[in-house]
């Protein structure tokens, strides 16, 4: 396990337990106490946890960890969700993608899908406010990649603010594929950050079809800023860990469920 993988594990552990002890954590991860102390110090310097004498406690922002620490969480599920969502995007359409680990998997599936296309134009137009997604897709000749512009958020590599919203207000999308922080029957889709939620909300409003991609851990929860109500969502692509009772309630509200 390298340092970044270990940091990801530590952040998951402290988020679940609330606090960690240096000695106990070192034993669980089979590393030295000196290594854990250094890890805690470096994560505290990034304001991802709070250092205490003999350990660390969860920081108030640990619910919204930077994208680079989220990659390993539910990775196989997100890959399956990404492939299933990409298969729902028709060739020749204009698709909007927001940022996040699950939509990154959607983008990768679109990039490797046999879209074909012809010499008259690209097989897909991808509009995104995520710098990492644009970086991965721009080298694909069968994709036309458009970025929104805006101010970059270090947490998620997403572009937000008036420049991003101004661009989105002037376009039309066939499909919006949105990753969310939470999806609730009453509250709808939501995000921790209000700037990201505003961009996601606009993408949903500009699309003929809205597809939400979310693993089972996001369902039945609410985050700070609302993106859109359940009535605005056409399809939910989720995994087998999604509670059956919740998916049934989403379906009763008119959302098509794709479970992988």
Tab-separated table of C-alpha atoms in Angstrom:
chain	number	residue	atom	x	y	z
A	1	UNK	CA	0.000	0.000	0.000
A	2	UNK	CA	1.534	3.304	-1.060
A	3	UNK	CA	1.169	6.568	0.832
A	4	UNK	CA	-1.848	7.841	-1.097
A	5	UNK	CA	-3.691	4.542	-0.785
A	6	UNK	CA	-2.961	4.571	2.946
A	7	UNK	CA	-4.239	8.141	3.253
A	8	UNK	CA	-7.460	7.120	1.526
A	9	UNK	CA	-7.901	4.262	4.014
A	10	UNK	CA	-7.146	6.558	6.961
A	11	UNK	CA	-9.712	9.123	5.807
A	12	UNK	CA	-12.352	6.422	5.438
A	13	UNK	CA	-11.479	5.053	8.898
A	14	UNK	CA	-11.650	8.424	10.653
A	15	UNK	CA	-14.877	9.340	8.867
A	16	UNK	CA	-16.465	6.094	10.070
A	17	UNK	CA	-15.065	5.985	13.613
A	18	UNK	CA	-14.885	9.706	14.373
A	19	UNK	CA	-11.435	9.366	15.946
A	20	UNK	CA	-8.329	7.217	15.583
A	21	UNK	CA	-5.484	6.254	17.891
A	22	UNK	CA	-1.934	6.178	16.497
A	23	UNK	CA	-0.950	2.830	18.030
A	24	UNK	CA	-4.169	1.000	17.156
A	25	UNK	CA	-4.195	2.408	13.627
A	26	UNK	CA	-0.566	1.395	13.053
A	27	UNK	CA	-1.385	-2.151	14.131
A	28	UNK	CA	-4.418	-2.346	11.825
A	29	UNK	CA	-2.487	-1.090	8.804
A	30	UNK	CA	0.682	-3.011	9.746
A	31	UNK	CA	2.965	0.014	9.585
A	32	UNK	CA	5.050	1.835	12.197
A	33	UNK	CA	3.597	4.379	14.590
A	34	UNK	CA	6.038	6.927	13.144
A	35	UNK	CA	4.457	6.425	9.700
A	36	UNK	CA	0.951	6.954	11.066
A	37	UNK	CA	2.045	10.078	12.954
A	38	UNK	CA	3.491	11.516	9.727
A	39	UNK	CA	0.310	10.598	7.856
A	40	UNK	CA	-1.871	12.289	10.470
A	41	UNK	CA	0.335	15.394	10.410
A	42	UNK	CA	0.194	15.679	6.610
A	43	UNK	CA	-3.573	15.111	6.447
A	44	UNK	CA	-4.075	17.658	9.223
A	45	UNK	CA	-1.980	20.170	7.244
A	46	UNK	CA	-4.447	19.688	4.378
A	47	UNK	CA	-7.343	20.230	6.820
A	48	UNK	CA	-8.725	16.768	6.148
A	49	UNK	CA	-8.660	15.761	9.806
A	50	UNK	CA	-7.771	17.324	13.153
A	51	UNK	CA	-4.665	16.183	14.992
A	52	UNK	CA	-4.981	15.263	18.675
A	53	UNK	CA	-2.487	14.055	21.242
A	54	UNK	CA	-2.031	10.396	20.404
A	55	UNK	CA	-4.311	10.346	17.370
A	56	UNK	CA	-6.696	12.259	15.131
A	57	UNK	CA	-10.385	13.111	14.886
A	58	UNK	CA	-12.637	13.695	11.895
A	59	UNK	CA	-12.509	17.193	10.453
A	60	UNK	CA	-15.718	19.024	9.641
A	61	UNK	CA	-14.993	18.890	5.893
A	62	UNK	CA	-14.242	15.182	5.750
A	63	UNK	CA	-17.631	14.515	4.123
A	64	UNK	CA	-16.432	16.338	0.996
A	65	UNK	CA	-13.017	14.830	0.414
A	66	UNK	CA	-10.921	15.854	-2.592
A	67	UNK	CA	-11.498	13.766	-5.694
A	68	UNK	CA	-8.004	12.231	-5.514
A	69	UNK	CA	-8.949	10.516	-2.233
A	70	UNK	CA	-12.293	9.204	-3.478
A	71	UNK	CA	-11.024	7.174	-6.421
A	72	UNK	CA	-10.722	3.886	-4.526
A	73	UNK	CA	-14.133	4.092	-2.871
A	74	UNK	CA	-16.642	1.673	-4.460
A	75	UNK	CA	-14.411	1.523	-7.577
A	76	UNK	CA	-15.795	-1.718	-9.150
A	77	UNK	CA	-19.369	-0.547	-8.635
A	78	UNK	CA	-18.622	2.830	-10.206
A	79	UNK	CA	-17.022	1.180	-13.225
A	80	UNK	CA	-20.130	-0.937	-13.795
A	81	UNK	CA	-22.364	2.104	-13.345
A	82	UNK	CA	-20.196	4.071	-15.776
A	83	UNK	CA	-20.462	1.416	-18.468
A	84	UNK	CA	-24.231	1.075	-18.057
A	85	UNK	CA	-24.795	4.840	-18.177
A	86	UNK	CA	-22.567	5.262	-21.240
A	87	UNK	CA	-24.615	2.626	-23.049
A	88	UNK	CA	-27.708	4.840	-22.600
A	89	UNK	CA	-26.155	7.771	-24.490
A	90	UNK	CA	-27.182	7.655	-28.192
A	91	UNK	CA	-24.563	8.144	-30.887
A	92	UNK	CA	-24.559	11.663	-32.304
A	93	UNK	CA	-25.983	13.259	-29.173
A	94	UNK	CA	-24.711	16.097	-27.020
A	95	UNK	CA	-24.097	14.877	-23.491
A	96	UNK	CA	-23.335	16.908	-20.389
A	97	UNK	CA	-21.076	15.456	-17.682
A	98	UNK	CA	-20.382	17.010	-14.314
A	99	UNK	CA	-17.372	16.091	-12.177
A	100	UNK	CA	-16.855	13.207	-9.776
A	101	UNK	CA	-15.504	9.687	-9.690
A	102	UNK	CA	-18.637	8.042	-11.097
A	103	UNK	CA	-19.027	10.435	-14.032
A	104	UNK	CA	-15.309	10.000	-14.707
A	105	UNK	CA	-16.065	6.302	-15.215
A	106	UNK	CA	-18.924	7.267	-17.544
A	107	UNK	CA	-16.493	9.409	-19.533
A	108	UNK	CA	-13.987	6.561	-19.768
A	109	UNK	CA	-16.687	4.194	-20.961
A	110	UNK	CA	-17.772	6.704	-23.609
A	111	UNK	CA	-14.159	7.137	-24.713
A	112	UNK	CA	-13.688	3.408	-25.309
A	113	UNK	CA	-17.153	2.634	-26.612
A	114	UNK	CA	-17.384	1.687	-30.299
A	115	UNK	CA	-19.158	4.843	-31.406
A	116	UNK	CA	-17.734	4.787	-34.893
A	117	UNK	CA	-18.916	8.100	-36.251
A	118	UNK	CA	-18.004	9.245	-39.749
A	119	UNK	CA	-15.911	11.855	-41.488
A	120	UNK	CA	-18.691	14.418	-41.329
A	121	UNK	CA	-18.348	14.933	-37.607
A	122	UNK	CA	-17.758	13.458	-34.164
A	123	UNK	CA	-19.766	10.557	-32.797
A	124	UNK	CA	-20.534	12.520	-29.617
A	125	UNK	CA	-20.264	16.033	-28.276
A	126	UNK	CA	-19.337	16.074	-24.592
A	127	UNK	CA	-19.932	19.223	-22.571
A	128	UNK	CA	-18.265	19.145	-19.166
A	129	UNK	CA	-17.222	21.417	-16.334
A	130	UNK	CA	-14.728	18.817	-15.057
A	131	UNK	CA	-11.090	19.473	-15.925
A	132	UNK	CA	-10.000	15.859	-15.412
A	133	UNK	CA	-12.731	14.546	-17.722
A	134	UNK	CA	-11.879	17.078	-20.440
A	135	UNK	CA	-8.200	16.121	-20.112
A	136	UNK	CA	-8.970	12.427	-20.625
A	137	UNK	CA	-11.403	12.874	-23.520
A	138	UNK	CA	-9.748	15.604	-25.579
A	139	UNK	CA	-7.363	13.132	-27.262
A	140	UNK	CA	-10.252	10.992	-28.542
A	141	UNK	CA	-10.834	11.890	-32.212
A	142	UNK	CA	-14.429	10.613	-32.222
A	143	UNK	CA	-15.432	12.992	-29.414
A	144	UNK	CA	-15.959	16.743	-29.597
A	145	UNK	CA	-15.127	18.060	-26.127
A	146	UNK	CA	-16.451	21.405	-24.871
A	147	UNK	CA	-15.585	22.836	-21.456
A	148	UNK	CA	-17.674	25.406	-19.659
A	149	UNK	CA	-14.941	27.676	-18.375
A	150	UNK	CA	-15.183	29.096	-14.879
A	151	UNK	CA	-13.331	29.028	-11.575
A	152	UNK	CA	-11.737	25.672	-10.703
A	153	UNK	CA	-12.577	23.915	-7.429
A	154	UNK	CA	-9.606	21.991	-6.037
A	155	UNK	CA	-11.882	19.506	-4.280
A	156	UNK	CA	-13.467	18.122	-7.450
A	157	UNK	CA	-11.604	19.668	-10.439
A	158	UNK	CA	-14.939	21.221	-11.422
A	159	UNK	CA	-15.373	24.654	-12.993
A	160	UNK	CA	-18.043	26.746	-11.283
A	161	UNK	CA	-19.240	30.343	-11.090
A	162	UNK	CA	-20.793	32.888	-13.472
A	163	UNK	CA	-18.532	32.065	-16.445
A	164	UNK	CA	-19.621	28.416	-16.306
A	165	UNK	CA	-23.307	29.238	-15.874
A	166	UNK	CA	-23.156	31.846	-18.641
A	167	UNK	CA	-21.854	29.273	-21.100
A	168	UNK	CA	-24.412	26.624	-20.129
A	169	UNK	CA	-27.289	29.069	-20.493
A	170	UNK	CA	-26.524	29.335	-24.235
A	171	UNK	CA	-26.504	25.638	-25.135
A	172	UNK	CA	-28.831	22.638	-25.363
A	173	UNK	CA	-28.071	19.084	-24.203
A	174	UNK	CA	-29.656	15.854	-25.321
A	175	UNK	CA	-28.571	14.030	-22.171
A	176	UNK	CA	-27.161	15.147	-18.830
A	177	UNK	CA	-25.326	12.452	-16.867
A	178	UNK	CA	-24.881	13.723	-13.340
A	179	UNK	CA	-23.033	12.335	-10.374
A	180	UNK	CA	-24.504	13.439	-7.043
A	181	UNK	CA	-23.549	13.384	-3.380
A	182	UNK	CA	-27.013	12.262	-2.294
A	183	UNK	CA	-30.380	11.173	-3.674
A	184	UNK	CA	-33.519	11.250	-1.589
A	185	UNK	CA	-37.161	10.573	-2.474
A	186	UNK	CA	-38.391	13.871	-1.017
A	187	UNK	CA	-35.336	16.131	-1.443
A	188	UNK	CA	-34.261	14.828	-4.849
A	189	UNK	CA	-30.635	14.995	-5.995
A	190	UNK	CA	-28.226	17.154	-4.034
A	191	UNK	CA	-24.557	18.116	-3.623
A	192	UNK	CA	-22.408	19.269	-0.718
A	193	UNK	CA	-21.192	22.393	-2.519
A	194	UNK	CA	-23.659	25.043	-3.660
A	195	UNK	CA	-21.486	26.168	-6.589
A	196	UNK	CA	-21.352	22.668	-8.027
A	197	UNK	CA	-25.069	22.206	-7.386
A	198	UNK	CA	-25.853	25.355	-9.392
A	199	UNK	CA	-23.948	24.031	-12.425
A	200	UNK	CA	-25.559	20.603	-12.102
A	201	UNK	CA	-28.988	22.200	-11.816
A	202	UNK	CA	-28.422	24.132	-15.033
A	203	UNK	CA	-27.178	21.023	-16.878
A	204	UNK	CA	-30.347	19.192	-15.828
A	205	UNK	CA	-32.538	22.074	-16.964
A	206	UNK	CA	-30.852	22.186	-20.378
A	207	UNK	CA	-31.160	18.454	-21.068
A	208	UNK	CA	-33.973	16.469	-22.663
A	209	UNK	CA	-33.044	13.501	-20.478
A	210	UNK	CA	-31.439	13.463	-17.023
A	211	UNK	CA	-29.502	10.392	-15.907
A	212	UNK	CA	-28.278	10.214	-12.317
A	213	UNK	CA	-25.334	7.912	-11.601
A	214	UNK	CA	-24.908	6.975	-7.940
A	215	UNK	CA	-23.763	3.909	-6.028
A	216	UNK	CA	-25.939	2.551	-3.239
A	217	UNK	CA	-24.107	4.530	-0.533
A	218	UNK	CA	-25.565	7.813	-1.919
A	219	UNK	CA	-29.213	6.750	-1.836
A	220	UNK	CA	-31.627	7.749	0.896
A	221	UNK	CA	-29.412	10.677	1.918
A	222	UNK	CA	-29.562	14.445	1.602
A	223	UNK	CA	-26.738	16.927	1.036
A	224	UNK	CA	-26.634	20.681	1.598
A	225	UNK	CA	-27.583	22.053	-1.815
A	226	UNK	CA	-30.390	20.719	-3.999
A	227	UNK	CA	-29.756	19.972	-7.675
A	228	UNK	CA	-33.189	18.912	-8.888
A	229	UNK	CA	-36.353	17.180	-7.673
A	230	UNK	CA	-37.030	13.518	-8.376
A	231	UNK	CA	-39.647	14.506	-10.978
A	232	UNK	CA	-36.869	15.946	-13.159
A	233	UNK	CA	-34.865	12.687	-13.166
A	234	UNK	CA	-35.517	10.188	-15.960
A	235	UNK	CA	-33.071	7.393	-15.121
A	236	UNK	CA	-31.110	6.290	-12.049
A	237	UNK	CA	-28.133	4.033	-12.724
A	238	UNK	CA	-27.002	2.404	-9.492
A	239	UNK	CA	-25.437	-0.805	-8.219
A	240	UNK	CA	-26.607	-3.958	-6.470
A	241	UNK	CA	-26.001	-2.466	-3.003
A	242	UNK	CA	-28.900	-0.028	-3.468
A	243	UNK	CA	-31.673	-0.842	-0.950
A	244	UNK	CA	-34.619	-2.475	-2.699
A	245	UNK	CA	-37.137	-0.404	-0.760
A	246	UNK	CA	-35.537	2.843	-1.906
A	247	UNK	CA	-35.242	1.892	-5.557
A	248	UNK	CA	-38.907	0.843	-5.472
A	249	UNK	CA	-39.886	4.275	-4.158
A	250	UNK	CA	-37.793	5.993	-6.838
A	251	UNK	CA	-39.508	3.836	-9.473
A	252	UNK	CA	-42.936	4.730	-8.077
A	253	UNK	CA	-42.034	8.382	-8.646
A	254	UNK	CA	-41.463	7.703	-12.340
A	255	UNK	CA	-37.699	7.172	-12.343
A	256	UNK	CA	-36.438	4.308	-14.497
A	257	UNK	CA	-34.030	2.159	-12.479
A	258	UNK	CA	-30.975	0.547	-14.071
A	259	UNK	CA	-29.228	-1.615	-11.477
A	260	UNK	CA	-25.871	-3.254	-12.231
